[in-house]
Tab-separated table of C-alpha atoms and ligand atoms in Angstrom:
chain	number	residue	atom	x	y	z
N	1	MET	CA	159.178	137.849	96.117
N	2	VAL	CA	161.147	135.334	94.245
N	3	GLU	CA	160.573	135.257	90.361
N	4	ALA	CA	159.253	131.581	90.324
N	5	VAL	CA	160.546	130.219	87.866
N	6	TYR	CA	158.766	127.347	86.484
N	7	ARG	CA	161.049	124.536	85.246
N	8	SER	CA	161.289	120.953	85.328
N	9	HIS	CA	164.449	119.396	83.506
N	10	GLY	CA	165.070	122.573	81.724
N	11	GLU	CA	161.623	122.724	80.203
N	12	THR	CA	158.457	124.478	81.377
N	13	VAL	CA	156.378	123.067	83.940
N	14	ASN	CA	153.804	121.249	81.984
N	15	GLY	CA	150.086	122.191	82.590
N	16	THR	CA	150.060	118.835	84.564
N	17	SER	CA	152.240	119.847	87.327
N	18	GLU	CA	151.068	122.921	87.795
N	19	SER	CA	147.762	121.808	87.953
N	20	GLU	CA	149.101	119.023	90.597
N	21	TRP	CA	150.222	122.001	92.624
N	22	ASN	CA	147.076	123.614	92.602
N	23	ARG	CA	145.616	120.710	93.678
N	24	VAL	CA	147.826	120.178	96.387
N	25	LEU	CA	147.045	123.666	97.543
N	26	ASP	CA	143.312	123.116	97.895
N	27	HIS	CA	143.777	120.038	99.755
N	28	LEU	CA	146.105	121.892	102.032
N	29	LYS	CA	143.512	124.937	101.985
N	30	GLY	CA	140.767	122.276	102.971
N	31	GLU	CA	143.267	120.934	105.949
N	32	VAL	CA	144.402	124.282	107.426
N	33	GLY	CA	141.479	126.446	106.967
N	34	GLU	CA	140.919	129.487	105.029
N	35	THR	CA	142.835	131.941	107.236
N	36	ALA	CA	146.094	130.014	107.937
N	37	PHE	CA	146.148	129.317	104.136
N	38	ARG	CA	146.099	132.647	103.322
N	39	SER	CA	148.999	133.451	105.464
N	40	TRP	CA	151.347	130.816	104.968
N	41	LEU	CA	150.636	128.936	101.933
N	42	ARG	CA	149.180	131.180	99.070
N	43	PRO	CA	152.192	133.672	99.160
N	44	ILE	CA	154.533	130.563	98.328
N	45	SER	CA	154.768	129.266	94.495
N	46	VAL	CA	156.242	126.184	93.066
N	47	GLN	CA	159.514	126.624	91.227
N	48	GLN	CA	160.486	123.468	89.713
N	49	VAL	CA	159.302	119.683	89.773
N	50	ASP	CA	161.614	117.106	89.273
N	51	GLY	CA	160.352	113.548	89.483
N	52	GLY	CA	158.495	113.388	92.913
N	53	GLN	CA	159.995	116.540	94.292
N	54	ALA	CA	159.020	119.828	93.967
N	55	VAL	CA	160.810	123.290	94.929
N	56	ILE	CA	159.047	126.150	96.064
N	57	ALA	CA	159.714	129.779	96.369
N	58	ALA	CA	158.563	131.498	99.344
N	59	PRO	CA	158.611	135.393	99.828
N	60	THR	CA	160.895	135.276	102.824
N	61	ARG	CA	162.930	133.340	104.644
N	62	PHE	CA	161.017	133.743	107.821
N	63	LEU	CA	157.962	132.146	105.972
N	64	ARG	CA	159.925	129.564	104.090
N	65	ASP	CA	161.046	128.424	107.669
N	66	ARG	CA	157.626	128.232	108.651
N	67	VAL	CA	156.176	126.128	105.604
N	68	THR	CA	159.164	123.647	105.576
N	69	ARG	CA	158.043	122.948	108.959
N	70	LEU	CA	154.878	121.944	108.063
N	71	SER	CA	156.600	118.637	106.253
N	72	ILE	CA	154.013	118.738	103.663
N	73	VAL	CA	152.867	115.177	102.661
N	74	VAL	CA	150.276	115.097	100.331
N	75	GLY	CA	148.245	112.089	98.894
N	76	THR	CA	146.399	114.189	95.967
N	77	THR	CA	149.438	113.523	93.835
N	78	ALA	CA	150.208	110.191	92.016
N	79	ALA	CA	153.672	110.007	93.845
N	80	PRO	CA	153.917	111.863	97.352
N	81	MET	CA	155.485	115.038	97.397
N	82	PRO	CA	158.549	114.932	99.740
N	83	ALA	CA	158.680	117.445	102.101
N	84	LEU	CA	161.285	120.008	100.446
N	85	PRO	CA	164.443	120.927	101.049
N	86	ALA	CA	164.641	124.659	100.751
N	87	ALA	CA	167.237	126.869	98.678
N	88	ASP	CA	168.148	130.120	100.636
N	89	GLU	CA	168.524	132.458	98.523
N	90	ALA	CA	170.741	135.001	100.537
N	91	ASP	CA	173.631	132.398	99.802
N	92	GLY	CA	172.459	130.547	96.923
N	93	ALA	CA	173.425	127.571	98.983
N	94	ARG	CA	170.775	124.570	99.307
N	95	ARG	CA	170.850	123.261	102.513
N	96	SER	CA	168.795	120.014	103.446
N	97	LEU	CA	166.562	121.194	106.230
N	98	ALA	CA	166.133	117.666	107.539
N	99	GLU	CA	166.582	114.221	107.143
N	100	PRO	CA	163.907	112.453	105.267
N	101	SER	CA	160.905	111.610	108.075
N	102	ALA	CA	159.524	108.948	106.201
N	103	ALA	CA	159.128	105.540	107.458
N	104	LEU	CA	161.835	102.925	106.918
N	105	ASP	CA	160.291	101.104	103.887
N	106	THR	CA	162.785	98.315	104.193
N	107	PRO	CA	164.357	96.576	106.790
N	108	GLU	CA	167.822	97.140	104.633
N	109	ASP	CA	167.230	100.737	105.121
N	110	LYS	CA	169.049	101.143	108.305
N	111	ALA	CA	170.682	104.610	107.823
N	112	GLN	CA	167.912	106.638	108.675
N	113	LEU	CA	167.187	105.294	111.829
N	114	SER	CA	167.318	108.364	112.811
N	115	GLY	CA	164.246	110.946	112.909
N	116	PRO	CA	164.451	114.377	111.421
N	117	LEU	CA	165.980	117.025	113.479
N	118	ASP	CA	164.863	120.899	113.287
N	119	PRO	CA	167.266	123.025	112.033
N	120	ARG	CA	166.097	125.835	114.255
N	121	PHE	CA	166.265	123.578	117.509
N	122	THR	CA	170.121	124.757	118.431
N	123	PHE	CA	171.902	125.884	121.520
N	124	ALA	CA	171.975	129.689	119.829
N	125	ASN	CA	168.635	129.695	119.533
N	126	PHE	CA	167.465	128.115	123.100
N	127	VAL	CA	166.926	130.969	125.230
N	128	VAL	CA	168.120	130.146	128.818
N	129	GLY	CA	165.997	131.320	131.868
N	130	LYS	CA	165.606	130.109	135.417
N	131	PRO	CA	162.970	127.745	134.733
N	132	ASN	CA	164.893	126.052	131.976
N	133	GLU	CA	168.323	126.557	133.075
N	134	LEU	CA	169.289	123.346	134.688
N	135	ALA	CA	168.033	121.046	131.952
N	136	HIS	CA	170.111	123.568	129.226
N	137	ALA	CA	173.201	123.307	131.487
N	138	ALA	CA	172.804	119.278	131.411
N	139	ALA	CA	172.018	119.390	127.656
N	140	ARG	CA	175.014	121.393	127.018
N	141	ARG	CA	177.342	119.324	128.985
N	142	VAL	CA	176.076	115.756	127.107
N	143	ALA	CA	176.569	117.695	124.042
N	144	GLU	CA	179.713	118.774	124.523
N	145	ALA	CA	181.099	115.470	126.253
N	146	CYS	CA	182.135	114.139	122.980
N	147	ALA	CA	185.275	116.427	123.084
N	148	ASP	CA	186.182	114.988	126.006
N	149	SER	CA	187.601	111.671	126.278
N	150	VAL	CA	186.283	109.039	124.495
N	151	HIS	CA	182.824	108.020	125.895
N	152	ALA	CA	182.877	110.933	128.595
N	153	VAL	CA	179.224	110.266	130.147
N	154	PRO	CA	178.264	113.044	132.522
N	155	PHE	CA	175.081	111.338	133.671
N	156	ASN	CA	173.162	108.436	132.535
N	157	PRO	CA	170.442	108.769	132.091
N	158	LEU	CA	169.608	112.504	131.398
N	159	PHE	CA	166.151	112.711	131.976
N	160	LEU	CA	164.336	115.593	131.003
N	161	TYR	CA	160.855	116.432	131.403
N	162	GLY	CA	158.229	119.133	131.708
N	163	GLY	CA	154.730	120.083	130.239
N	164	VAL	CA	154.197	120.496	126.619
N	165	GLY	CA	156.114	123.164	124.336
N	166	LEU	CA	158.417	124.024	127.059
N	167	GLY	CA	162.085	123.085	124.912
N	168	LYS	CA	162.485	119.386	125.666
N	169	THR	CA	162.595	118.373	122.001
N	170	HIS	CA	164.501	121.490	121.308
N	171	LEU	CA	167.327	120.664	123.729
N	172	MET	CA	167.669	116.853	122.319
N	173	HIS	CA	167.830	118.561	118.798
N	174	ALA	CA	170.182	120.861	119.842
N	175	ILE	CA	172.444	118.343	121.391
N	176	ALA	CA	172.309	116.312	117.993
N	177	TRP	CA	173.383	119.180	116.144
N	178	HIS	CA	176.144	119.886	118.210
N	179	VAL	CA	177.732	117.114	118.344
N	180	ARG	CA	177.320	116.423	114.440
N	181	GLN	CA	178.783	120.036	113.966
N	182	ARG	CA	181.866	118.915	116.039
N	183	ALA	CA	181.760	116.082	113.604
N	184	CYS	CA	183.103	113.468	116.677
N	185	GLU	CA	183.055	109.857	116.009
N	186	ARG	CA	179.851	109.998	117.759
N	187	LYS	CA	176.951	107.597	116.177
N	188	VAL	CA	173.869	109.601	117.273
N	189	ILE	CA	169.938	108.382	117.148
N	190	TYR	CA	167.278	110.705	117.940
N	191	LEU	CA	163.778	109.719	117.808
N	192	SER	CA	160.384	109.682	119.613
N	193	ALA	CA	159.437	106.159	121.414
N	194	GLU	CA	156.476	105.999	118.951
N	195	LYS	CA	158.750	105.369	116.452
N	196	PHE	CA	161.041	103.379	118.506
N	197	MET	CA	158.288	101.183	118.933
N	198	TYR	CA	157.115	101.074	115.409
N	199	GLN	CA	160.892	100.143	114.371
N	200	PHE	CA	160.581	97.313	116.847
N	201	ILE	CA	157.388	96.220	115.638
N	202	ARG	CA	158.429	96.329	112.133
N	203	ALA	CA	161.502	94.288	113.007
N	204	LEU	CA	159.395	91.497	114.580
N	205	ARG	CA	157.024	91.455	111.536
N	206	PHE	CA	160.241	91.316	109.160
N	207	LYS	CA	162.102	89.069	111.597
N	208	SER	CA	165.098	91.436	111.892
N	209	THR	CA	164.974	92.137	115.339
N	210	MET	CA	168.725	90.759	115.719
N	211	ASP	CA	169.588	93.495	113.273
N	212	PHE	CA	167.430	96.032	115.258
N	213	LYS	CA	169.382	95.238	118.563
N	214	GLU	CA	172.441	95.524	116.883
N	215	GLN	CA	171.351	98.956	115.777
N	216	PHE	CA	170.589	100.493	118.595
N	217	ARG	CA	173.293	98.935	120.792
N	218	SER	CA	175.835	100.187	118.668
N	219	VAL	CA	175.037	104.269	118.995
N	220	ASP	CA	176.906	106.306	121.522
N	221	LEU	CA	174.510	108.646	122.342
N	222	LEU	CA	170.909	107.894	121.731
N	223	MET	CA	168.111	110.047	122.692
N	224	ILE	CA	164.326	109.047	123.062
N	225	ASP	CA	161.778	111.562	122.801
N	226	ASP	CA	158.087	111.399	124.424
N	227	VAL	CA	158.680	108.245	126.596
N	228	GLN	CA	155.552	108.777	128.041
N	229	PHE	CA	154.067	106.951	124.915
N	230	ILE	CA	155.743	103.966	125.509
N	231	SER	CA	154.234	103.266	128.608
N	232	GLY	CA	151.976	99.841	128.992
N	233	LYS	CA	153.208	98.324	125.443
N	234	ASP	CA	154.967	95.172	127.069
N	235	SER	CA	156.993	93.691	124.535
N	236	THR	CA	158.296	97.042	123.293
N	237	GLN	CA	158.633	98.228	126.988
N	238	GLU	CA	160.949	95.152	127.951
N	239	GLU	CA	163.217	95.726	124.314
N	240	PHE	CA	163.568	99.355	125.452
N	241	PHE	CA	164.649	97.823	128.719
N	242	HIS	CA	167.341	95.952	127.325
N	243	THR	CA	168.617	98.295	124.683
N	244	PHE	CA	168.818	101.004	127.606
N	245	ASN	CA	170.571	98.733	129.979
N	246	ALA	CA	173.146	97.266	126.921
N	247	LEU	CA	173.737	100.813	126.403
N	248	VAL	CA	174.175	101.766	130.119
N	249	ASP	CA	176.704	99.103	130.405
N	250	GLN	CA	178.755	100.055	127.756
N	251	ASN	CA	178.778	103.505	128.996
N	252	ARG	CA	176.839	105.405	125.975
N	253	GLN	CA	174.979	108.141	126.725
N	254	ILE	CA	171.302	108.184	126.904
N	255	VAL	CA	168.646	110.886	126.921
N	256	ILE	CA	165.188	110.517	127.656
N	257	ALA	CA	162.227	113.114	127.230
N	258	ALA	CA	158.868	112.845	128.941
N	259	ASP	CA	156.150	114.920	129.753
N	260	LYS	CA	156.315	113.508	133.626
N	261	SER	CA	158.652	112.842	135.716
N	262	PRO	CA	160.296	108.764	136.165
N	263	SER	CA	158.258	108.495	139.286
N	264	ASP	CA	154.661	109.780	137.744
N	265	LEU	CA	155.120	108.016	134.452
N	266	GLU	CA	152.218	105.668	134.377
N	267	GLY	CA	152.027	102.335	133.334
N	268	LEU	CA	155.668	101.742	133.111
N	269	GLU	CA	157.421	98.711	134.903
N	270	GLU	CA	159.320	99.513	138.112
N	271	ARG	CA	162.587	98.372	137.446
N	272	MET	CA	162.208	100.422	134.135
N	273	ARG	CA	160.999	103.625	136.162
N	274	SER	CA	163.696	103.228	138.790
N	275	ARG	CA	166.390	103.078	135.941
N	276	LEU	CA	165.145	105.816	134.404
N	277	GLY	CA	165.275	108.059	137.511
N	278	TRP	CA	169.487	106.720	138.132
N	279	GLY	CA	171.133	109.685	136.333
N	280	LEU	CA	170.294	113.128	136.083
N	281	VAL	CA	166.590	113.785	136.346
N	282	ALA	CA	166.142	117.766	135.031
N	283	ASP	CA	162.455	119.465	134.476
N	284	LEU	CA	161.832	122.095	132.408
N	285	HIS	CA	159.406	124.453	134.698
N	286	PRO	CA	156.576	126.465	133.286
N	287	THR	CA	157.959	129.839	131.756
N	288	THR	CA	158.299	133.086	133.540
N	289	TYR	CA	156.905	136.470	132.104
N	290	GLU	CA	160.887	137.356	131.884
N	291	LEU	CA	161.992	134.169	129.799
N	292	ARG	CA	158.692	134.334	127.675
N	293	LEU	CA	159.827	138.377	126.704
N	294	GLY	CA	163.340	137.201	126.163
N	295	ILE	CA	162.067	134.308	123.659
N	296	LEU	CA	159.924	136.817	122.091
N	297	HIS	CA	162.807	139.206	121.507
N	298	SER	CA	164.867	136.263	120.248
N	299	LYS	CA	161.998	135.089	117.959
N	300	ALA	CA	161.312	138.157	116.357
N	301	GLU	CA	164.984	139.049	115.920
N	302	GLN	CA	165.364	135.694	113.898
N	303	ALA	CA	162.698	136.013	112.157
N	304	GLY	CA	163.493	139.895	111.247
N	305	ILE	CA	160.502	141.283	112.187
N	306	ARG	CA	159.759	144.706	114.220
N	307	ILE	CA	157.359	144.366	116.489
N	308	PRO	CA	156.913	147.203	119.496
N	309	GLN	CA	158.077	146.682	122.977
N	310	LYS	CA	154.431	146.973	124.531
N	311	VAL	CA	152.909	144.405	122.153
N	312	MET	CA	155.604	141.980	123.370
N	313	GLU	CA	155.204	142.603	127.021
N	314	PHE	CA	151.490	142.200	126.207
N	315	LEU	CA	152.209	138.956	124.813
N	316	ALA	CA	154.517	137.735	127.697
N	317	HIS	CA	151.760	138.669	129.826
N	318	LYS	CA	148.644	136.737	127.878
N	319	ILE	CA	150.220	133.759	126.448
N	320	THR	CA	151.285	131.982	129.437
N	321	SER	CA	150.492	128.621	128.403
N	322	ASN	CA	153.996	127.161	126.404
N	323	VAL	CA	156.426	128.536	124.344
N	324	ARG	CA	154.603	126.968	121.064
N	325	GLU	CA	151.646	129.192	121.440
N	326	LEU	CA	153.886	131.905	121.964
N	327	GLU	CA	155.473	131.229	118.744
N	328	GLY	CA	152.225	130.998	116.996
N	329	ALA	CA	151.291	134.168	118.085
N	330	LEU	CA	154.208	135.731	117.148
N	331	ASN	CA	154.066	134.014	113.745
N	332	ARG	CA	150.091	135.608	113.098
N	333	ILE	CA	151.434	138.910	114.056
N	334	ALA	CA	154.403	138.622	111.254
N	335	ALA	CA	151.944	137.342	108.882
N	336	HIS	CA	149.909	140.226	109.552
N	337	THR	CA	152.398	142.679	109.231
N	338	GLN	CA	153.250	141.221	106.038
N	339	LEU	CA	150.033	141.444	104.786
N	340	VAL	CA	148.626	144.805	106.106
N	341	GLY	CA	152.172	146.093	105.657
N	342	ARG	CA	152.450	148.492	108.702
N	343	ASP	CA	153.600	147.324	112.302
N	344	ILE	CA	151.529	145.957	114.563
N	345	THR	CA	149.352	147.774	117.508
N	346	LEU	CA	148.249	146.599	120.800
N	347	GLU	CA	144.945	147.093	119.345
N	348	SER	CA	145.514	145.030	116.314
N	349	ALA	CA	147.573	142.009	118.029
N	350	GLN	CA	144.307	141.613	120.415
N	351	GLU	CA	142.040	141.231	117.177
N	352	VAL	CA	144.630	139.237	115.301
N	353	LEU	CA	145.300	137.280	118.671
N	354	HIS	CA	141.857	137.099	120.484
N	355	ASP	CA	141.200	133.083	120.103
N	356	LEU	CA	144.450	132.465	121.095
N	357	LEU	CA	144.495	134.948	124.023
N	358	ARG	CA	141.191	133.627	125.381
N	359	SER	CA	142.454	130.054	125.203
N	360	ASN	CA	145.238	131.472	127.572
N	361	MET	CA	143.370	132.633	130.201
N	362	ARG	CA	143.333	131.297	133.209
N	363	ARG	CA	140.116	130.257	134.475
N	364	VAL	CA	139.648	132.986	137.069
N	365	THR	CA	136.238	132.894	139.026
N	366	ILE	CA	134.193	135.963	140.201
N	367	ASP	CA	134.084	134.084	143.620
N	368	GLU	CA	137.934	133.931	143.588
N	369	ILE	CA	138.166	137.633	142.628
N	370	GLN	CA	135.938	138.493	145.258
N	371	ARG	CA	137.531	136.842	147.745
N	372	ARG	CA	141.216	138.027	146.739
N	373	VAL	CA	139.916	141.674	147.016
N	374	ALA	CA	138.270	141.431	150.225
N	375	GLU	CA	141.083	139.977	151.476
N	376	HIS	CA	143.375	142.660	149.981
N	377	TYR	CA	141.403	145.487	151.878
N	378	ASN	CA	140.721	143.897	154.701
N	379	LEU	CA	136.929	143.292	154.161
N	380	ARG	CA	134.297	140.770	154.670
N	381	LEU	CA	133.387	139.004	151.461
N	382	THR	CA	129.754	139.655	152.106
N	383	GLU	CA	130.636	143.286	151.160
N	384	MET	CA	130.769	142.111	147.781
N	385	ALA	CA	127.311	141.624	147.381
N	386	SER	CA	126.239	144.184	149.798
N	387	ASP	CA	124.685	147.444	149.519
N	388	ARG	CA	126.800	149.505	151.324
N	389	ARG	CA	128.110	152.367	149.348
N	390	ALA	CA	130.761	154.150	151.800
N	391	ARG	CA	133.773	154.287	149.784
N	392	VAL	CA	136.163	152.095	151.493
N	393	VAL	CA	133.565	148.876	150.470
N	394	ALA	CA	132.244	150.435	147.280
N	395	ARG	CA	135.675	151.214	145.647
N	396	PRO	CA	137.254	147.458	146.195
N	397	ARG	CA	133.839	146.282	144.958
N	398	GLN	CA	134.735	148.450	141.841
N	399	VAL	CA	137.975	147.184	141.558
N	400	ALA	CA	136.694	143.566	141.750
N	401	MET	CA	133.787	144.427	139.287
N	402	TYR	CA	136.787	145.584	136.762
N	403	LEU	CA	139.047	142.891	137.540
N	404	ALA	CA	135.939	140.286	136.819
N	405	LYS	CA	135.636	142.185	133.418
N	406	GLN	CA	139.191	142.035	132.896
N	407	LEU	CA	140.087	138.333	133.836
N	408	THR	CA	136.612	136.588	132.899
N	409	THR	CA	134.381	136.004	130.175
N	410	ALA	CA	131.422	137.059	131.916
N	411	SER	CA	128.909	139.448	130.388
N	412	LEU	CA	128.369	142.574	132.319
N	413	PRO	CA	125.110	141.190	133.438
N	414	GLN	CA	126.201	138.365	134.765
N	415	ILE	CA	128.908	139.949	136.596
N	416	GLY	CA	126.512	142.238	137.966
N	417	GLN	CA	124.621	139.167	138.991
N	418	LYS	CA	127.348	138.006	141.043
N	419	PHE	CA	127.954	141.534	142.998
N	420	GLY	CA	124.463	141.712	144.914
N	421	LYS	CA	122.230	141.267	141.537
N	422	ARG	CA	123.479	144.870	140.621
N	423	ASP	CA	122.392	146.389	137.024
N	424	HIS	CA	124.433	145.601	133.921
N	425	THR	CA	124.922	149.649	133.830
N	426	THR	CA	126.564	149.616	137.701
N	427	VAL	CA	129.341	147.212	136.273
N	428	MET	CA	129.936	149.450	133.335
N	429	HIS	CA	130.171	152.204	135.444
N	430	ALA	CA	132.789	150.416	137.865
N	431	VAL	CA	134.883	149.415	134.953
N	432	ARG	CA	135.175	152.976	133.612
N	433	LYS	CA	135.616	154.268	136.977
N	434	ILE	CA	138.786	152.408	137.733
N	435	GLU	CA	140.494	152.518	134.477
N	436	GLU	CA	140.239	156.255	134.822
N	437	LEU	CA	140.983	156.263	138.187
N	438	MET	CA	144.275	154.179	137.512
N	439	LEU	CA	145.564	156.589	135.140
N	440	THR	CA	145.736	159.271	138.133
N	441	ASP	CA	145.956	157.504	141.094
N	442	ALA	CA	149.167	155.395	141.302
N	443	GLY	CA	147.989	153.818	144.600
N	444	LEU	CA	144.983	152.148	142.913
N	445	ALA	CA	146.916	151.542	139.990
N	446	GLU	CA	149.365	149.198	141.983
N	447	ASP	CA	146.944	147.308	143.767
N	448	VAL	CA	144.886	146.305	140.681
N	449	GLU	CA	148.243	145.304	139.453
N	450	LEU	CA	149.210	143.361	142.014
N	451	LEU	CA	145.790	141.617	142.334
N	452	ARG	CA	145.620	140.742	138.573
N	453	ARG	CA	148.877	139.303	138.936
N	454	MET	CA	148.198	137.192	141.703
N	455	LEU	CA	144.722	135.650	140.266
N	456	GLN	CA	146.605	135.097	137.470
N	457	SER	CA	149.389	133.071	138.484
Q	501	ADP	P1	158.343	119.815	124.028
Q	501	ADP	O1	159.197	119.083	123.308
Q	501	ADP	O2	158.536	120.118	125.336
Q	501	ADP	O3	156.829	120.192	124.034
Q	501	ADP	P2	159.571	121.951	121.977
Q	501	ADP	O4	161.020	121.087	122.280
Q	501	ADP	O5	158.884	121.187	120.817
Q	501	ADP	O6	158.508	121.770	123.495
Q	501	ADP	O7	159.207	123.363	121.906
Q	501	ADP	C1	158.177	123.842	121.212
Q	501	ADP	C2	158.351	125.259	120.160
Q	501	ADP	O8	159.111	126.354	121.575
Q	501	ADP	C3	159.668	125.051	119.420
Q	501	ADP	O9	159.330	125.913	118.400
Q	501	ADP	C4	160.900	125.283	120.157
Q	501	ADP	O10	161.687	126.006	119.457
Q	501	ADP	C5	160.237	126.676	121.084
Q	501	ADP	N1	161.177	126.790	122.588
Q	501	ADP	C6	160.727	126.335	123.891
Q	501	ADP	N2	161.612	126.665	124.802
Q	501	ADP	C7	162.506	127.902	123.966
Q	501	ADP	C8	163.546	128.189	124.736
Q	501	ADP	N3	163.768	128.601	126.050
Q	501	ADP	N4	163.982	129.043	123.552
Q	501	ADP	C9	163.525	129.152	122.514
Q	501	ADP	N5	162.686	128.683	121.974
Q	501	ADP	C10	162.248	128.098	122.970
Q	502	MG	MG1	158.429	117.284	122.028
């Protein structure tokens, strides 16, 4: 733990500031809940308060990165506390983690049109796999275009789409970082569609639409995130369309991200829709097991936490919804490891993550399980509920019960009910039996694994 030095303008922070900090903490506790508070916020301390800004210290770099991402804006202090730039204790250098995300307060504040960039969303931190290779390659191509001749635009627009948490924003930030690092003379603006609308509406109010137009039309690379939110708002859509066209006509690069493809975006004017699909449309597919495992390895390494391979595999199998949830799981495990002081095990992971695991369970029904199992063993579906005890029928039935226990949230009596009104002890026996057999009978274990995979995909 870095020793917190309570100083402000060279003086010891007075009681007011400390108690203010405590109020901030109280407020945050209410906001994020006791558990998250204990894992994430309690370990940090305030180091320095300077005007409206506080410097906080975190015990590890990992925790620091997590906490700064929260963009804490708290209304309990008279002057709002902005999200804090972090001092890196390793090299002592202070680097700004993100540009101020605060809304522009006057029309003169033009310089900060671009939204904040997450420092971790770089190409180096992006794990490439089958589901995202096209989107990644396209994003790289756009980012690297600045090294080529002036305004080399590979495709316009680049339209990235895919479900939530699959890496669209990450790729856009990576493009922006890359262009910045290369320090090429390109003006880059990244912002969300919501912010675009907000800016536009504000410009209308301040009667500065000319300025607004000019700012956008003088960029070399415009990236607008979450464009699905722009649909339906007529005047902003109109403005967006004009901006878009003006930029494309001047051969400036545009990158768009949305949760749906151009043709599936609702509430969008036809001409806009078709224009959006003119360039390259690259979708990010749901993650595969391999990609999830790769991402876990990469993130654990970055965070400097040790997680047994078994637990990694378990997570990659279970947390299938999106990468954000996968990261959430990893964070919790990291916090747990830190607090408890020993490596996580499969059992403790299950405990720590039980709510996440539950919500990630694909809703498999018992009916579906019975149908699949019957098909697999060439049985009639009715055998799942029949009284026949011959092994060729009884064993598959036990497999189905086992899977029902594993893959659904149904209780033993509920499962028994579905299998010809059997008693819950029969179900329990079946579950144990299959577990036992799987240890010794490789063929059966394979069958069960195959069925499980089919049902969960
Ligand atoms: P989206 O914008 O598509 O909803 P984000 O770009 O915000 O998703 O990604 C959600 C989280 O998952 C981010 O923390 C991001 O860094 C991470 N992430 C997504 N895909 C990858 C990947 N391929 N490699 C590493 N991290 C990823
Ligand atoms: Mg996003």
